[in-house]
Short mmCIF file of C-alpha atoms and ligand atoms in Angstrom, two decimals:
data_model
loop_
_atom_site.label_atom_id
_atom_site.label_comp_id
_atom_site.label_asym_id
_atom_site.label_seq_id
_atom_site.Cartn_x
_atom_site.Cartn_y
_atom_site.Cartn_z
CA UNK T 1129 35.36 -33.88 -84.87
CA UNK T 1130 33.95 -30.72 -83.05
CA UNK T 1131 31.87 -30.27 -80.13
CA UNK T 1132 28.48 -28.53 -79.52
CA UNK T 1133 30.01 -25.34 -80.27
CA UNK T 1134 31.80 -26.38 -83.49
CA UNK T 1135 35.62 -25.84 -82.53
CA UNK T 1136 37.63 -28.65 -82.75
CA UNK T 1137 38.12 -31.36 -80.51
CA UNK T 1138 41.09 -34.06 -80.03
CA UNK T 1139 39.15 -36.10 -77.34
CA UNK T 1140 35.10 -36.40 -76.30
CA UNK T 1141 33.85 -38.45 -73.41
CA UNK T 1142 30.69 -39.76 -74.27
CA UNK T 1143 28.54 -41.48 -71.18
CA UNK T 1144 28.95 -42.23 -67.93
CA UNK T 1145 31.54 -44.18 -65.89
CA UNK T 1146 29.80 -47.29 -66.08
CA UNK T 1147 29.45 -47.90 -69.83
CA UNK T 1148 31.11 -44.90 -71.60
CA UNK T 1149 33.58 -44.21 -74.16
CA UNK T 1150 36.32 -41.99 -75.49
CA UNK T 1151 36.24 -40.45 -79.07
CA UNK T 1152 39.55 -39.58 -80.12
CA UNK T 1153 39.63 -37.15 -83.69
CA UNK T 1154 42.59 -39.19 -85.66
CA UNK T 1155 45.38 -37.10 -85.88
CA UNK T 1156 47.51 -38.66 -88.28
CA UNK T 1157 44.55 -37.87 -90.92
CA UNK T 1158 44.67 -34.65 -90.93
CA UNK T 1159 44.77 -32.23 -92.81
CA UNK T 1160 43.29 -34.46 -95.58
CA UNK T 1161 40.45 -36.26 -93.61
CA UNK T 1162 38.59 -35.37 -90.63
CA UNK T 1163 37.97 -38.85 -88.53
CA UNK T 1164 37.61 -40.57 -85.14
CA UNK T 1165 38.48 -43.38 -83.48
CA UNK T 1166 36.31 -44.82 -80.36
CA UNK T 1167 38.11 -45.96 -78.08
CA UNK T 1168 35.66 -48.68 -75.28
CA UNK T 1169 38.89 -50.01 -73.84
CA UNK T 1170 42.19 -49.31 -72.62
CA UNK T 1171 44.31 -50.78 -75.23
CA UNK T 1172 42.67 -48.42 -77.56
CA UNK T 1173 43.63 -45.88 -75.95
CA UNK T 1174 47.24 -47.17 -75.96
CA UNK T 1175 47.36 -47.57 -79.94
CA UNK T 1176 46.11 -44.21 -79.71
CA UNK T 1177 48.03 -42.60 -78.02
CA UNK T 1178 51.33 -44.24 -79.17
CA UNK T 1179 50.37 -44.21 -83.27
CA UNK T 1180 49.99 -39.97 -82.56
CA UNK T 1181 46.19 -40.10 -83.07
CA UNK T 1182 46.20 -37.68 -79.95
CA UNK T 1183 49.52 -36.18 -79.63
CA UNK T 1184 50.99 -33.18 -77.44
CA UNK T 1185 51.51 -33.37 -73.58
CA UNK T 1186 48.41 -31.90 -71.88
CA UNK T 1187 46.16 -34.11 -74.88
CA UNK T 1188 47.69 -37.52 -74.12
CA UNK T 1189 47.76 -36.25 -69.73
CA UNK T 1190 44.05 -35.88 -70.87
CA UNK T 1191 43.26 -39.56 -72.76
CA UNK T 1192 45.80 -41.27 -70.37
CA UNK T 1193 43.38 -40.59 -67.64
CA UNK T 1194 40.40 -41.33 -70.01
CA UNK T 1195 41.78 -44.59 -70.86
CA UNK T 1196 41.97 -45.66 -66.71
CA UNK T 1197 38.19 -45.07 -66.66
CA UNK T 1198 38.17 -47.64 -69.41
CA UNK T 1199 40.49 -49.66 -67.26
CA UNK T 1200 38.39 -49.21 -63.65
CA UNK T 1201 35.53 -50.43 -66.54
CA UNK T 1202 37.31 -53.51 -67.10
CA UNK T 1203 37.78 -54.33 -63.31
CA UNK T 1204 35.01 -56.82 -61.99
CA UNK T 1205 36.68 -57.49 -58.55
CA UNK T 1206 34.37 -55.55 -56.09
CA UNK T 1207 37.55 -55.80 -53.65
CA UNK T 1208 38.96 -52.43 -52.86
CA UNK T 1209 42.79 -53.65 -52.93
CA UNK T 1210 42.52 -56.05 -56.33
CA UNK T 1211 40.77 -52.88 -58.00
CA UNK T 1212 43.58 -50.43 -56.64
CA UNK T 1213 46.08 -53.32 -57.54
CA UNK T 1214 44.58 -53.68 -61.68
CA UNK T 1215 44.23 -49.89 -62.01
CA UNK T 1216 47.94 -49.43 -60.98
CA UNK T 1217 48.90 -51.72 -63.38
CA UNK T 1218 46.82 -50.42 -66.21
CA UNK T 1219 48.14 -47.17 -65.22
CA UNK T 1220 51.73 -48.14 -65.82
CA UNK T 1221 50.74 -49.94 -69.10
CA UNK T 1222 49.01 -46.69 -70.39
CA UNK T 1223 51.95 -44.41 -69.10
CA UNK T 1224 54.68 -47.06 -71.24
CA UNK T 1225 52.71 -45.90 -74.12
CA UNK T 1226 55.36 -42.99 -74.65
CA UNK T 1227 58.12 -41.97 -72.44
CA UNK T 1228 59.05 -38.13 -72.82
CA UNK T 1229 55.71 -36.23 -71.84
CA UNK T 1230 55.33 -36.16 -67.93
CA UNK T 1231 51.81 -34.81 -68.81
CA UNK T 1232 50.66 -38.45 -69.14
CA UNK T 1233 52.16 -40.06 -65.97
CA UNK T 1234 51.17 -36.84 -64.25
CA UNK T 1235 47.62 -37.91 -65.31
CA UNK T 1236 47.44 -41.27 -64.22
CA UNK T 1237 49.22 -40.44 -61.33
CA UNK T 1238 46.09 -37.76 -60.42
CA UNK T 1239 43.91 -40.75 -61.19
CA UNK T 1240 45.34 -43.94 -59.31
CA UNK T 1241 46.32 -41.36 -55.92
CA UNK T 1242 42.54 -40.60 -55.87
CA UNK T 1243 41.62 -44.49 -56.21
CA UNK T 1244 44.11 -44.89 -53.46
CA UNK T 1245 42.18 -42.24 -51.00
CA UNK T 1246 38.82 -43.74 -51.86
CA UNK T 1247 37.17 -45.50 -48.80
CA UNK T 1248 37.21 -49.47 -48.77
CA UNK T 1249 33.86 -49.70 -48.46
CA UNK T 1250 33.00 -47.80 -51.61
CA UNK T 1251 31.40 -49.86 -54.70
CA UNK T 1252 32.80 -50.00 -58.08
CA UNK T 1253 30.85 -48.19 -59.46
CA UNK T 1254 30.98 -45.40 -57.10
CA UNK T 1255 34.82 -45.97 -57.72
CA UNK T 1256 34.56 -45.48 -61.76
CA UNK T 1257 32.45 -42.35 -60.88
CA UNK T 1258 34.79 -40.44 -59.06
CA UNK T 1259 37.56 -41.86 -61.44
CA UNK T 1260 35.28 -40.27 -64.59
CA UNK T 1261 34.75 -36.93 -62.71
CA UNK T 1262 38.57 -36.61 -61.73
CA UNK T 1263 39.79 -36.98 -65.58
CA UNK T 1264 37.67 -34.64 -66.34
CA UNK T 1265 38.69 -32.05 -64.20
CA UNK T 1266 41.76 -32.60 -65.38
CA UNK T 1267 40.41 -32.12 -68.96
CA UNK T 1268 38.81 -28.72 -67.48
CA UNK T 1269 41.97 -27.65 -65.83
CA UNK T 1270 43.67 -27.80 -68.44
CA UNK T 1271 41.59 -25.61 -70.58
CA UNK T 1272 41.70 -23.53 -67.98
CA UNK T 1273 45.54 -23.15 -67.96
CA UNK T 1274 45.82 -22.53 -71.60
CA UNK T 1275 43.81 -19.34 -70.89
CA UNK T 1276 45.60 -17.95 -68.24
CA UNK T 1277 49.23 -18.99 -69.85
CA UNK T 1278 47.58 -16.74 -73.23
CA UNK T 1279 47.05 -13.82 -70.84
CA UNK T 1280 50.03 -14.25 -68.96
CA UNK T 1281 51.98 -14.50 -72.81
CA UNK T 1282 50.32 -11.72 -74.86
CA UNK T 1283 52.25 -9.21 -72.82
CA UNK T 1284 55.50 -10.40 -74.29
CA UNK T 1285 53.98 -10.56 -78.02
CA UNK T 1286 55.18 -6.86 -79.92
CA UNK T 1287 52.36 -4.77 -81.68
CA UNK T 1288 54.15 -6.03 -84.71
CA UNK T 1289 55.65 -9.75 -84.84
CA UNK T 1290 56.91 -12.62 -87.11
CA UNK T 1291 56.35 -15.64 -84.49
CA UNK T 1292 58.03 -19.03 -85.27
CA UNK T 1293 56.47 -21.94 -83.94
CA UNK T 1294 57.61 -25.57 -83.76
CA UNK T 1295 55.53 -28.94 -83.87
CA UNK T 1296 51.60 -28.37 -82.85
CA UNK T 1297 50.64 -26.64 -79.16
CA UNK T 1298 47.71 -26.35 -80.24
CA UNK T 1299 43.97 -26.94 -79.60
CA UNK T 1300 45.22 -30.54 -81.25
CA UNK T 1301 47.23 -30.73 -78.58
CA UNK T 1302 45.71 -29.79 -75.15
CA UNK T 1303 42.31 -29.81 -73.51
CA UNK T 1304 41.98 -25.96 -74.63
CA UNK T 1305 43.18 -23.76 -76.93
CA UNK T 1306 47.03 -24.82 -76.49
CA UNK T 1307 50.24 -23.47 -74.96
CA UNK T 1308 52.11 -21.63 -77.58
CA UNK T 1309 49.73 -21.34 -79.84
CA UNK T 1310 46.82 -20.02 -77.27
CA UNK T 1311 49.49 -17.43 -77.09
CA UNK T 1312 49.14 -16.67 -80.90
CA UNK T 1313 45.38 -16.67 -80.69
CA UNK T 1314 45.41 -14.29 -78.24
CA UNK T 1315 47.74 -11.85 -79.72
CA UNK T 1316 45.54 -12.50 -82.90
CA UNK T 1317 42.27 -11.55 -81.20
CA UNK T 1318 43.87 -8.21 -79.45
CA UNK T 1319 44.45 -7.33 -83.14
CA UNK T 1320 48.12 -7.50 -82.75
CA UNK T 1321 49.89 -7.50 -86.29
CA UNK T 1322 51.06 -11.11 -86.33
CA UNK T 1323 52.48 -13.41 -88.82
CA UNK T 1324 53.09 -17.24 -87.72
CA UNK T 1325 55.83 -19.09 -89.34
CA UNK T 1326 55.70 -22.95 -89.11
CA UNK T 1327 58.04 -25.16 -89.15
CA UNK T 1328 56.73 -28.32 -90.60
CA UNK T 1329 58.33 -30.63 -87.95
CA UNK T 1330 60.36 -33.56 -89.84
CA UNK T 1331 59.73 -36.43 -89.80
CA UNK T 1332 55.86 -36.52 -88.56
CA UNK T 1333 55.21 -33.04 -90.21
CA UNK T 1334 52.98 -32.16 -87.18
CA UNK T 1335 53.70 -28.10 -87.68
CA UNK T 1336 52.13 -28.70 -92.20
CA UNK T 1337 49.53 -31.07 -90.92
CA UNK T 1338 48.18 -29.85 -88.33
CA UNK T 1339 49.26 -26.01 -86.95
CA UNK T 1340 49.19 -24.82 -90.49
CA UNK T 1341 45.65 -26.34 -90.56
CA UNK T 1342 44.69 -25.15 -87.31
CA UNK T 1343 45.98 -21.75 -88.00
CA UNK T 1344 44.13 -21.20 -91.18
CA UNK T 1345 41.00 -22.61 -89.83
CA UNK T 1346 41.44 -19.84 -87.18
CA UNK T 1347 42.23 -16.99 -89.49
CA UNK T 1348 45.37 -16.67 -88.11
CA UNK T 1349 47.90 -15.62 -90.91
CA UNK T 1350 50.62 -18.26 -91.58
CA UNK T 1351 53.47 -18.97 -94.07
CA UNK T 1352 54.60 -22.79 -93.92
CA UNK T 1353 58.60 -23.15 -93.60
CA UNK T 1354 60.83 -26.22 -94.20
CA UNK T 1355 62.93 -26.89 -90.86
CA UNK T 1356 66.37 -26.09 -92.86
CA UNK T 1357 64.32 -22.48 -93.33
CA UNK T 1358 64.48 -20.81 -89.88
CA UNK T 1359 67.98 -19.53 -89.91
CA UNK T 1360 67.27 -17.84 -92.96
CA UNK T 1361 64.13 -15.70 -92.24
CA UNK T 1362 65.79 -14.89 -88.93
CA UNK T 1363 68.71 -13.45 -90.83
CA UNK T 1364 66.13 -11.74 -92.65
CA UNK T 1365 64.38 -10.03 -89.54
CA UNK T 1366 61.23 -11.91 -90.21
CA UNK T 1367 61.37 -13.03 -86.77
CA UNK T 1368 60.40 -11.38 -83.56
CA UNK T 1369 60.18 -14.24 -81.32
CA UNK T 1370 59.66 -17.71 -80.77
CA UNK T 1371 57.17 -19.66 -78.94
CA UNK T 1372 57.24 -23.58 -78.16
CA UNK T 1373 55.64 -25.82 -75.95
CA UNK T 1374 57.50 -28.76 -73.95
CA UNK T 1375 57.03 -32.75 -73.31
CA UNK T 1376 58.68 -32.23 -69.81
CA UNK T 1377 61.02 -29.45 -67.67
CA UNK T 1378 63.26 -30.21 -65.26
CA UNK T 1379 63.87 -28.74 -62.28
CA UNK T 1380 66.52 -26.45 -63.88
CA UNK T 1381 64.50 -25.16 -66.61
CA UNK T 1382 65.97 -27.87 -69.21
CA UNK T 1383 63.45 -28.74 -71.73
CA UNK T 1384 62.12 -31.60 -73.54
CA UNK T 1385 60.26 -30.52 -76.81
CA UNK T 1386 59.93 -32.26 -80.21
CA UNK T 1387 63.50 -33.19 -81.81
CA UNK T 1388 64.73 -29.66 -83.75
CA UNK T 1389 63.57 -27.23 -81.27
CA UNK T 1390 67.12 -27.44 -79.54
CA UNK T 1391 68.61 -25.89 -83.25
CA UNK T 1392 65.67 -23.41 -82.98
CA UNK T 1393 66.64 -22.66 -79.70
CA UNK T 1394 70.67 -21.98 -80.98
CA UNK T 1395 69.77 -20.01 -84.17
CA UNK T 1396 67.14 -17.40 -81.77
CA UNK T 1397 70.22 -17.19 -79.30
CA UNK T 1398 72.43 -16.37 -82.38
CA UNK T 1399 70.41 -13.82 -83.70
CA UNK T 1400 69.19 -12.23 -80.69
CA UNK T 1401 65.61 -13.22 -81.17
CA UNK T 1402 63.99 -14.34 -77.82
CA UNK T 1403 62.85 -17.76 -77.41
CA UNK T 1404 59.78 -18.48 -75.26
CA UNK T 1405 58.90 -21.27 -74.18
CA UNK T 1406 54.53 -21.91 -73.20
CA UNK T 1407 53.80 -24.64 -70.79
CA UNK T 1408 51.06 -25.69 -67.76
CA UNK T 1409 52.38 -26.61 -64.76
CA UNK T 1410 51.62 -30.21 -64.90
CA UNK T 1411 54.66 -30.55 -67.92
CA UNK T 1412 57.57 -30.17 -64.66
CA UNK T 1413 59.11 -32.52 -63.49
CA UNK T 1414 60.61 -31.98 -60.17
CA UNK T 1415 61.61 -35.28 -59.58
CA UNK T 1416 64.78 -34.82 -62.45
CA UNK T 1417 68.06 -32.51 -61.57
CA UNK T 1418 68.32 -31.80 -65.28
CA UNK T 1419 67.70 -32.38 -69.18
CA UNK T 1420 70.05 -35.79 -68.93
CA UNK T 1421 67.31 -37.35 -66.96
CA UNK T 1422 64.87 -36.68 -69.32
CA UNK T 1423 63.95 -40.09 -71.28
CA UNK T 1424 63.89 -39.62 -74.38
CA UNK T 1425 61.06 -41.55 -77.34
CA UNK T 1426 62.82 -43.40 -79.82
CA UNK T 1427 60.95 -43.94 -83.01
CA UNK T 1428 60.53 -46.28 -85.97
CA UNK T 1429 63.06 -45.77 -88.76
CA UNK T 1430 59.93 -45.89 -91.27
CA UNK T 1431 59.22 -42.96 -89.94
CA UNK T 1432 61.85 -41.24 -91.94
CA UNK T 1433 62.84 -44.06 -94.04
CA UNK T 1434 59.26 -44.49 -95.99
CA UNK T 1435 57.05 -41.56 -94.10
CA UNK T 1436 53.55 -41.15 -95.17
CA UNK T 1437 54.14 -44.11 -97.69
CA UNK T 1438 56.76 -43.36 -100.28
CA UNK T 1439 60.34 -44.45 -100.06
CA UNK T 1440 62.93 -41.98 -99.85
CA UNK T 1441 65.80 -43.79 -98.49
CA UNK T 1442 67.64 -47.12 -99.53
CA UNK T 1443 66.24 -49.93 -97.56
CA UNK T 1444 68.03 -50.98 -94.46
CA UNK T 1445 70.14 -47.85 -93.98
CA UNK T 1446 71.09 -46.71 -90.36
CA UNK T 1447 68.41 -44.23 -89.04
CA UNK T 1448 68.43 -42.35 -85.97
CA UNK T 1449 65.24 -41.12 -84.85
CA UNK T 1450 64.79 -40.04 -81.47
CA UNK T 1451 61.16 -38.19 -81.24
CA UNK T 1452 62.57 -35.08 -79.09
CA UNK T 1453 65.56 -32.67 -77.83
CA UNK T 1454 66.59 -31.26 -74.92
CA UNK T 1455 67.07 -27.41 -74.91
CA UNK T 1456 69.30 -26.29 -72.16
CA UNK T 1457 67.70 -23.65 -69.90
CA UNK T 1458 70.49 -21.36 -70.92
CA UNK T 1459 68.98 -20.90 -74.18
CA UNK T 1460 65.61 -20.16 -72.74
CA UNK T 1461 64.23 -16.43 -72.59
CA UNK T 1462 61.10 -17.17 -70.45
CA UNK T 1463 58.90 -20.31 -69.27
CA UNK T 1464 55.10 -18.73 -69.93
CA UNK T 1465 52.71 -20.89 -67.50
CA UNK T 1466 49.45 -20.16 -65.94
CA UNK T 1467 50.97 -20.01 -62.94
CA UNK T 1468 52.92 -16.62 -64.11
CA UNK T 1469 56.33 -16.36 -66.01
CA UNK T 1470 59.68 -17.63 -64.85
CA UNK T 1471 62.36 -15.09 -66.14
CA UNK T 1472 65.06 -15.74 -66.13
CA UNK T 1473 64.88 -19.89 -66.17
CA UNK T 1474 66.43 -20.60 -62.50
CA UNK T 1475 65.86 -23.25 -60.52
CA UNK T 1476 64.92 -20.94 -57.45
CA UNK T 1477 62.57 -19.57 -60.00
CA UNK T 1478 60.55 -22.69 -61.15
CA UNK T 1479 60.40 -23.59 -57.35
CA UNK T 1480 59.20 -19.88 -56.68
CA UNK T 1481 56.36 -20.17 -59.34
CA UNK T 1482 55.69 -23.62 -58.99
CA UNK T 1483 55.21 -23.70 -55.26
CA UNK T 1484 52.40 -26.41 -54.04
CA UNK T 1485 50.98 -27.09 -57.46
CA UNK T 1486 53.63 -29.43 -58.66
CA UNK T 1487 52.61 -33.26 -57.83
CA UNK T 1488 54.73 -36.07 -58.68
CA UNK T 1489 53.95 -38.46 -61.79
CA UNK T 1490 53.71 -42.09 -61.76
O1 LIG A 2333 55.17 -36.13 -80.82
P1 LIG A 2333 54.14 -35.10 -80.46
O2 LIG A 2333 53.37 -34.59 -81.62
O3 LIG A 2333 53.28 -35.56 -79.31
O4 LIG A 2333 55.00 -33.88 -79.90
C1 LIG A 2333 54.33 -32.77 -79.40
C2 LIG A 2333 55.24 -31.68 -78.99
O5 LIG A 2333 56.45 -31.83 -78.98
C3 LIG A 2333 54.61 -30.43 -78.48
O6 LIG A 2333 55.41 -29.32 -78.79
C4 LIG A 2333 54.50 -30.54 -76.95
O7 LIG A 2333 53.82 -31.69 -76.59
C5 LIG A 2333 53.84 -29.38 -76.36
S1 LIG A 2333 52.12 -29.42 -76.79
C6 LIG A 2333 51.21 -28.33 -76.10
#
């Protein structure tokens, strides 16, 4: 799925307010097929987001706020309070759809304050129009932050650099070009001698399906590594630094990111390689002390048990499978956001940097 220009796309509005819809490219095809869902009501954009058709924090901020236009569609009551009352609830529905990302409650949040604010006497439709217009601004800010965090990163990419990445920050994952990876597409376009190594993110292989995809499409040279790998080619020297996104920070700099970026984290600190980590503003969350507060997505054993439809497990063993990690601020060279860099990861810091942007989530 591409837009107008070509480039690829995780989520298109088509239409207006009143009788619109959301296409949604289908993640968990790729690399092999190229599809899309279309989502015309909120529950598809529920299945959506929790089956990973549109994964990463700023994408699912993005169709979270999408899927409450579908919502405010849905709502026939032209009382101001019973259509504030439905959209809240929808909201929280949509926002259950996965716990770790703040991105997404951050989104509806944006979405049900404004419905809040909105005179009484205002229609519904009038209401789904200024619901439509705020998701997508948020759609354009966010595009807007992956640029500035790539500017605001490049500086800390050498002339010469193996990069290792984790999971997908990519244009798969955000309204733009990504976090970490609009970071490597910078440094690629200043000509800067990279090479990307991937992990390919057990159990949901989102680093081989889809930022080894996304890479090549882009011409940006990458070699494909097994998780198990990484300690290895940093032995080896092969890497210069490392660049991650994150579900959700907390006010001390811990951060949520997919599950094996906490070892990543350890094996950079143990070989002296520093470990970046590329995120907008809206993934804080001010409201938690630390990394303990940080819920954390439990998955389906399948997942690891039978993934992508072959067996490699007995049946009915224990599996563990939570979706994410916490990596301690400690461990954490930089936080790269559009709002500047916070170095080192303090508290003080993130509250310097952050300073009026940060809003509370749902
Ligand atoms: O389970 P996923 O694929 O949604 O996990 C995504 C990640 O962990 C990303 O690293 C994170 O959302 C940052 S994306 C810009």
């Amino acid at each position: 799925m591409t837009n107008s220009f070509g480039s690829i796309k995780p989520l298109i509005w088509h239409g207006d307010a009143q009788t619109g819809w959301l296409e949604m490219l289908d993640q968990t095809q790729l690399p092999t097929t190229q599809t899309s869902v279309h989502c015309r009501s909120t529950e598809g954009v529920y299945d959506g987001i929790k089956m990973l058709r549109v994964r990463g924090a700023p994408a699912i901020g993005v169709a979270g706020a999408y899927g409450l236009v579908l919502a405010a569609q849905q709502i026939q009551s032209p009382n101001a309070a019973d259509f504030l009352s439905e959209l809240t609830k929808q909201a929280n529905w949509l926002n259950s759809s996965r716990p770790t990302a703040v991105n997404l409650s951050w989104g509806l949040a944006r979405l049900t304050r404004l419905a809040s604010s909105m005179p009484i006497s205002l229609s519904p439709s009038d209401r789904r129009n200024q619901l439509l217009a705020e998701a997508h601004s948020i759609a354009l800010e966010d595009a807007a932050m992956c640029k500035a965090m790539a500017q605001h990163g490049l500086a800390q990419i050498p002339q010469d650099a193996g990069i290792l990445t984790h999971c997908n920050t990519g244009i798969l994952a955000t309204a733009g070009e990504g976090t970490a990876l609009a970071v490597i597409y910078a440094a690629h376009r200043a000509k800067k001698n990279i090479q990307v190594f991937a992990d390919e993110t057990r159990p949901l292989l989102q680093g081989s399906r889809l930022t080894a995809w996304e890479l090549q499409q882009a011409g940006v040279p990458v070699t494909l590594l097994c998780d198990n790998m990484a300690a290895m080619v940093m032995r080896q020297g092969k890497i210069q630094a490392v660049l991650v996104g994150a579900d959700r920070i907390a006010t001390n700099g811990d951060t949520a990111n997919k599950i094996g970026t906490y070892s990543v984290a350890v094996l950079a600190k143990f070989h002296n390689v520093p470990f970046h980590v590329v995120a907008p503003t809206s993934s804080f969350d001010l409201g938690i002390k630390d990394g303990t507060q940080i819920p954390i997505e439990e998955r389906s054993p399948e997942e690891i048990i039978c993934g992508f439809g072959k067996a490699t497990a007995p049946p009915h063993v224990n599996v563990y499978n939570p979706a994410f990690d916490v990596t301690p601020a400690e461990l954490i060279s930089s936080i790269i956001t559009e709002a500047g860099i916070i170095q080192p990861v303090t508290s003080e810091n993130i509250r310097k940097t952050l300073g009026e942007r940060w809003k509370p989530g749902l």
